mmCIF file of C-alpha atoms in Angstrom:
data_model
loop_
_atom_site.group_PDB
_atom_site.id
_atom_site.type_symbol
_atom_site.label_atom_id
_atom_site.label_comp_id
_atom_site.label_asym_id
_atom_site.label_seq_id
_atom_site.Cartn_x
_atom_site.Cartn_y
_atom_site.Cartn_z
ATOM 1 C CA ASP A 1 8.384 -18.728 5.154
ATOM 2 C CA THR A 2 7.087 -15.198 5.701
ATOM 3 C CA ALA A 3 7.868 -13.067 2.670
ATOM 4 C CA VAL A 4 8.023 -9.626 4.312
ATOM 5 C CA SER A 5 8.290 -9.494 8.082
ATOM 6 C CA GLN A 6 8.268 -6.583 10.497
ATOM 7 C CA THR A 7 9.011 -6.259 14.180
ATOM 8 C CA PRO A 8 7.507 -5.292 16.468
ATOM 9 C CA LYS A 9 3.825 -5.683 15.597
ATOM 10 C CA TYR A 10 2.769 -3.213 18.267
ATOM 11 C CA LEU A 11 4.681 -0.307 19.749
ATOM 12 C CA VAL A 12 3.307 1.895 22.536
ATOM 13 C CA THR A 13 5.541 4.677 23.753
ATOM 14 C CA GLN A 14 5.640 8.152 25.248
ATOM 15 C CA MET A 15 6.120 11.405 23.389
ATOM 16 C CA GLY A 16 9.747 12.331 22.989
ATOM 17 C CA ASN A 17 11.050 8.763 22.961
ATOM 18 C CA ASP A 18 13.069 7.184 20.151
ATOM 19 C CA LYS A 19 11.978 3.894 18.606
ATOM 20 C CA SER A 20 12.916 1.582 15.736
ATOM 21 C CA ILE A 21 10.969 -0.747 13.468
ATOM 22 C CA LYS A 22 12.713 -3.522 11.581
ATOM 23 C CA CYS A 23 11.775 -5.024 8.233
ATOM 24 C CA GLU A 24 13.142 -8.009 6.369
ATOM 25 C CA GLN A 25 12.160 -9.588 3.063
ATOM 26 C CA ASN A 26 13.207 -13.026 1.838
ATOM 27 C CA LEU A 27 11.872 -12.604 -1.708
ATOM 28 C CA GLY A 28 15.142 -11.514 -3.252
ATOM 29 C CA HIS A 29 13.618 -8.176 -4.203
ATOM 30 C CA ASP A 30 15.712 -5.135 -5.031
ATOM 31 C CA THR A 31 13.343 -2.453 -3.777
ATOM 32 C CA MET A 32 11.880 -1.803 -0.339
ATOM 33 C CA TYR A 33 9.500 0.823 0.974
ATOM 34 C CA TRP A 34 8.067 2.339 4.097
ATOM 35 C CA TYR A 35 4.447 3.471 4.131
ATOM 36 C CA LYS A 36 2.401 5.233 6.796
ATOM 37 C CA GLN A 37 -1.307 4.455 7.069
ATOM 38 C CA ASP A 38 -3.326 6.897 9.110
ATOM 39 C CA SER A 39 -6.616 6.361 10.890
ATOM 40 C CA LYS A 40 -8.541 7.068 7.689
ATOM 41 C CA LYS A 41 -6.731 4.215 5.975
ATOM 42 C CA PHE A 42 -4.766 6.502 3.662
ATOM 43 C CA LEU A 43 -1.557 4.714 2.696
ATOM 44 C CA LYS A 44 1.209 7.201 1.997
ATOM 45 C CA ILE A 45 4.695 6.392 0.820
ATOM 46 C CA MET A 46 7.513 7.644 3.034
ATOM 47 C CA PHE A 47 10.693 6.129 1.587
ATOM 48 C CA SER A 48 11.800 3.947 -1.302
ATOM 49 C CA TYR A 49 15.124 2.138 -1.371
ATOM 50 C CA ASN A 50 16.612 0.324 -4.326
ATOM 51 C CA ASN A 51 19.624 -1.918 -3.715
ATOM 52 C CA LYS A 52 20.286 -0.183 -0.382
ATOM 53 C CA GLU A 53 20.182 3.298 -1.956
ATOM 54 C CA LEU A 54 17.588 5.884 -0.954
ATOM 55 C CA ILE A 55 15.481 6.804 -3.966
ATOM 56 C CA ILE A 56 12.484 8.571 -2.469
ATOM 57 C CA ASN A 57 12.159 10.626 0.668
ATOM 58 C CA GLU A 58 8.620 11.859 0.495
ATOM 59 C CA THR A 59 8.899 15.062 2.551
ATOM 60 C CA VAL A 60 9.147 13.091 5.739
ATOM 61 C CA PRO A 61 10.430 14.966 8.846
ATOM 62 C CA ASN A 62 14.083 14.275 9.456
ATOM 63 C CA ARG A 63 13.132 12.692 12.790
ATOM 64 C CA PHE A 64 12.504 9.636 10.598
ATOM 65 C CA SER A 65 15.703 7.961 9.460
ATOM 66 C CA PRO A 66 15.592 4.812 7.371
ATOM 67 C CA LYS A 67 18.587 2.513 7.104
ATOM 68 C CA SER A 68 19.191 -0.333 4.701
ATOM 69 C CA PRO A 69 22.181 -2.463 5.753
ATOM 70 C CA ASP A 70 21.573 -4.770 2.792
ATOM 71 C CA LYS A 71 18.879 -5.108 0.194
ATOM 72 C CA ALA A 72 16.909 -7.607 2.304
ATOM 73 C CA HIS A 73 16.543 -5.245 5.255
ATOM 74 C CA LEU A 74 15.080 -1.796 5.697
ATOM 75 C CA ASN A 75 14.763 -0.384 9.184
ATOM 76 C CA LEU A 76 13.044 2.777 10.335
ATOM 77 C CA HIS A 77 14.252 4.801 13.293
ATOM 78 C CA ILE A 78 12.095 7.571 14.688
ATOM 79 C CA ASN A 79 13.479 10.215 17.026
ATOM 80 C CA SER A 80 11.536 12.449 19.398
ATOM 81 C CA LEU A 81 8.191 10.790 18.777
ATOM 82 C CA GLU A 82 5.136 13.027 18.489
ATOM 83 C CA LEU A 83 1.424 12.310 18.889
ATOM 84 C CA GLY A 84 0.934 12.704 15.138
ATOM 85 C CA ASP A 85 3.310 9.821 14.484
ATOM 86 C CA SER A 86 0.664 7.403 15.754
ATOM 87 C CA ALA A 87 -0.267 5.238 12.765
ATOM 88 C CA VAL A 88 0.324 1.849 11.234
ATOM 89 C CA TYR A 89 3.654 1.611 9.432
ATOM 90 C CA PHE A 90 3.959 -0.894 6.612
ATOM 91 C CA CYS A 91 7.112 -2.143 5.031
ATOM 92 C CA ALA A 92 6.839 -3.448 1.473
ATOM 93 C CA SER A 93 9.096 -4.807 -1.235
ATOM 94 C CA SER A 94 8.953 -5.291 -4.978
ATOM 95 C CA LEU A 95 11.223 -7.047 -7.440
ATOM 96 C CA ARG A 96 12.695 -4.011 -9.160
ATOM 97 C CA GLY A 97 10.409 -1.170 -8.118
ATOM 98 C CA VAL A 98 9.560 -0.007 -11.603
ATOM 99 C CA GLY A 99 5.859 -0.706 -11.675
ATOM 100 C CA ASP A 100 5.904 -4.267 -10.405
ATOM 101 C CA THR A 101 3.789 -5.697 -7.602
ATOM 102 C CA GLN A 102 4.484 -4.684 -4.032
ATOM 103 C CA TYR A 103 4.287 -7.170 -1.192
ATOM 104 C CA PHE A 104 3.469 -5.797 2.223
ATOM 105 C CA GLY A 105 4.604 -6.769 5.680
ATOM 106 C CA PRO A 106 2.069 -7.258 8.487
ATOM 107 C CA GLY A 107 2.435 -3.693 9.746
ATOM 108 C CA THR A 108 3.547 -2.080 12.993
ATOM 109 C CA ARG A 109 0.902 -0.207 14.967
ATOM 110 C CA LEU A 110 2.631 2.698 16.676
ATOM 111 C CA THR A 111 0.801 4.500 19.453
ATOM 112 C CA VAL A 112 2.378 7.606 20.938
ATOM 113 C CA LEU A 113 0.940 8.674 24.290
ATOM 114 C CA GLN B 1 0.270 16.776 -7.283
ATOM 115 C CA LYS B 2 -0.425 13.341 -8.713
ATOM 116 C CA GLU B 3 -3.578 11.851 -7.260
ATOM 117 C CA VAL B 4 -5.587 8.681 -7.148
ATOM 118 C CA GLU B 5 -9.229 9.016 -6.191
ATOM 119 C CA GLN B 6 -11.736 6.489 -4.954
ATOM 120 C CA ASN B 7 -15.193 6.746 -3.442
ATOM 121 C CA SER B 8 -14.701 5.925 0.244
ATOM 122 C CA GLY B 9 -18.048 4.123 0.510
ATOM 123 C CA PRO B 10 -19.206 2.048 2.185
ATOM 124 C CA LEU B 11 -20.461 0.268 -0.882
ATOM 125 C CA SER B 12 -23.063 -2.259 0.212
ATOM 126 C CA VAL B 13 -24.079 -5.110 -2.074
ATOM 127 C CA PRO B 14 -26.130 -8.241 -1.402
ATOM 128 C CA GLU B 15 -24.440 -11.614 -1.435
ATOM 129 C CA GLY B 16 -24.202 -12.988 -4.956
ATOM 130 C CA ALA B 17 -24.356 -9.574 -6.616
ATOM 131 C CA ILE B 18 -21.661 -7.818 -8.649
ATOM 132 C CA ALA B 19 -19.640 -5.210 -6.772
ATOM 133 C CA SER B 20 -18.162 -2.436 -8.905
ATOM 134 C CA LEU B 21 -15.274 -0.392 -7.528
ATOM 135 C CA ASN B 22 -13.910 2.624 -9.356
ATOM 136 C CA CYS B 23 -10.698 4.610 -9.345
ATOM 137 C CA THR B 24 -9.491 7.646 -11.282
ATOM 138 C CA TYR B 25 -5.949 8.923 -11.510
ATOM 139 C CA SER B 26 -4.453 12.223 -12.545
ATOM 140 C CA ASP B 27 -1.095 11.257 -14.087
ATOM 141 C CA ARG B 28 -1.691 10.448 -17.741
ATOM 142 C CA GLY B 29 1.754 8.854 -17.947
ATOM 143 C CA SER B 30 0.963 6.121 -15.411
ATOM 144 C CA GLN B 31 1.684 2.620 -16.688
ATOM 145 C CA SER B 32 0.940 0.136 -13.915
ATOM 146 C CA PHE B 33 -2.241 -0.220 -11.896
ATOM 147 C CA PHE B 34 -3.069 -2.378 -8.926
ATOM 148 C CA TRP B 35 -6.003 -3.373 -6.764
ATOM 149 C CA TYR B 36 -5.268 -4.408 -3.205
ATOM 150 C CA ARG B 37 -7.659 -5.784 -0.637
ATOM 151 C CA GLN B 38 -7.167 -4.874 3.014
ATOM 152 C CA TYR B 39 -9.062 -6.520 5.826
ATOM 153 C CA SER B 40 -9.367 -4.591 9.076
ATOM 154 C CA GLY B 41 -6.130 -4.816 11.039
ATOM 155 C CA LYS B 42 -4.308 -6.587 8.224
ATOM 156 C CA SER B 43 -1.898 -5.579 5.501
ATOM 157 C CA PRO B 44 -2.843 -4.893 1.871
ATOM 158 C CA GLU B 45 -2.774 -7.965 -0.365
ATOM 159 C CA LEU B 46 -2.735 -7.893 -4.144
ATOM 160 C CA ILE B 47 -5.959 -8.789 -5.947
ATOM 161 C CA MET B 48 -5.122 -7.769 -9.498
ATOM 162 C CA SER B 49 -2.569 -5.869 -11.508
ATOM 163 C CA ILE B 50 -3.277 -4.450 -14.960
ATOM 164 C CA TYR B 51 -0.941 -2.757 -17.391
ATOM 165 C CA SER B 52 -2.799 -2.355 -20.689
ATOM 166 C CA ASN B 53 -6.187 -1.078 -21.773
ATOM 167 C CA GLY B 54 -9.094 -3.473 -21.586
ATOM 168 C CA ASP B 55 -10.211 -6.179 -19.210
ATOM 169 C CA LYS B 56 -8.232 -8.685 -17.200
ATOM 170 C CA GLU B 57 -10.043 -11.517 -15.482
ATOM 171 C CA ASP B 58 -8.938 -13.711 -12.588
ATOM 172 C CA GLY B 59 -11.618 -15.930 -11.116
ATOM 173 C CA ARG B 60 -14.433 -13.766 -9.765
ATOM 174 C CA PHE B 61 -12.402 -10.588 -10.249
ATOM 175 C CA THR B 62 -12.145 -8.452 -13.375
ATOM 176 C CA ALA B 63 -10.013 -5.350 -13.630
ATOM 177 C CA GLN B 64 -10.783 -2.827 -16.346
ATOM 178 C CA LEU B 65 -8.402 -0.117 -17.520
ATOM 179 C CA ASN B 66 -9.161 2.864 -19.712
ATOM 180 C CA LYS B 67 -6.075 5.038 -20.044
ATOM 181 C CA ALA B 68 -7.809 7.625 -22.225
ATOM 182 C CA SER B 69 -10.320 8.278 -19.459
ATOM 183 C CA GLN B 70 -7.704 7.707 -16.723
ATOM 184 C CA TYR B 71 -9.985 5.213 -15.087
ATOM 185 C CA VAL B 72 -9.483 1.767 -13.606
ATOM 186 C CA SER B 73 -12.186 -0.396 -12.069
ATOM 187 C CA LEU B 74 -12.568 -3.696 -10.280
ATOM 188 C CA LEU B 75 -15.604 -5.911 -10.649
ATOM 189 C CA ILE B 76 -16.265 -8.668 -8.145
ATOM 190 C CA ARG B 77 -18.789 -11.217 -9.362
ATOM 191 C CA ASP B 78 -20.843 -13.414 -7.034
ATOM 192 C CA SER B 79 -19.820 -11.282 -4.063
ATOM 193 C CA GLN B 80 -19.351 -13.142 -0.800
ATOM 194 C CA PRO B 81 -19.402 -11.849 2.797
ATOM 195 C CA SER B 82 -15.699 -12.729 2.894
ATOM 196 C CA ASP B 83 -15.130 -10.050 0.230
ATOM 197 C CA SER B 84 -16.078 -7.388 2.786
ATOM 198 C CA ALA B 85 -12.923 -5.295 3.123
ATOM 199 C CA THR B 86 -11.354 -2.040 1.998
ATOM 200 C CA TYR B 87 -10.165 -2.067 -1.613
ATOM 201 C CA LEU B 88 -7.185 0.121 -2.416
ATOM 202 C CA CYS B 89 -6.357 1.298 -5.909
ATOM 203 C CA ALA B 90 -2.662 1.971 -6.534
ATOM 204 C CA VAL B 91 -0.895 3.556 -9.480
ATOM 205 C CA TYR B 92 2.782 3.462 -10.308
ATOM 206 C CA SER B 93 3.739 7.034 -11.106
ATOM 207 C CA GLY B 94 7.402 6.483 -11.939
ATOM 208 C CA THR B 95 10.737 6.677 -10.110
ATOM 209 C CA TYR B 96 9.917 3.910 -7.628
ATOM 210 C CA LYS B 97 6.798 5.709 -6.415
ATOM 211 C CA TYR B 98 3.358 4.204 -6.029
ATOM 212 C CA ILE B 99 0.364 6.357 -5.175
ATOM 213 C CA PHE B 100 -2.586 4.853 -3.363
ATOM 214 C CA GLY B 101 -6.175 5.971 -3.277
ATOM 215 C CA THR B 102 -7.959 6.339 0.030
ATOM 216 C CA GLY B 103 -9.773 3.045 -0.510
ATOM 217 C CA THR B 104 -13.385 1.965 -0.901
ATOM 218 C CA ARG B 105 -14.980 0.039 1.917
ATOM 219 C CA LEU B 106 -17.084 -2.826 0.575
ATOM 220 C CA LYS B 107 -19.783 -4.555 2.612
ATOM 221 C CA VAL B 108 -21.342 -7.720 1.266
ATOM 222 C CA LEU B 109 -24.613 -8.396 3.012
ATOM 223 C CA ALA B 110 -25.541 -12.012 3.685
#
């Protein structure tokens, strides 16, 4: 009965490759997010989606393309991976997104070689 | 640029003591405030949320909010080694955006 799930948990790939991370929430929430956490533990928002609509794109390179097929899913596709993309990526969801609690997925550790 | 600031630590306290974690934020219009705990290699999990000035208690945890001073804190009473983690302060800054501090690493010494 995992609330927010992500796959894969680990991703190791070469520079220049394209990869995707999938996220699903079974909480019935309207809003989903992608965060990037760097090696210094700084958690930075990348995207916010509300009812499948993109609300926030936080100056993320356009190599990153989120897609929300329905409000329970938010996937992240990354083209032409670079060394600096190595990080832990967290998906999260919240009920409405207007100041309510966020629930985080387990994270995907991406390593670009 | 809206910011949330925390002392990165580590903050070391002996077992059984009170741990005090602090956070300041720059956006005076912020309305919702959160403390998350993150163990190494794990995802952030909610400890407390607070929305109005004053104290909010939940078990060994007390969150304190002072909007005039733009300050939110978390007190952990009777600290246990299992409380050793990074504590993230988060602020809702509007339009579906939450801003996180860099976190304070807490070490509870047995």
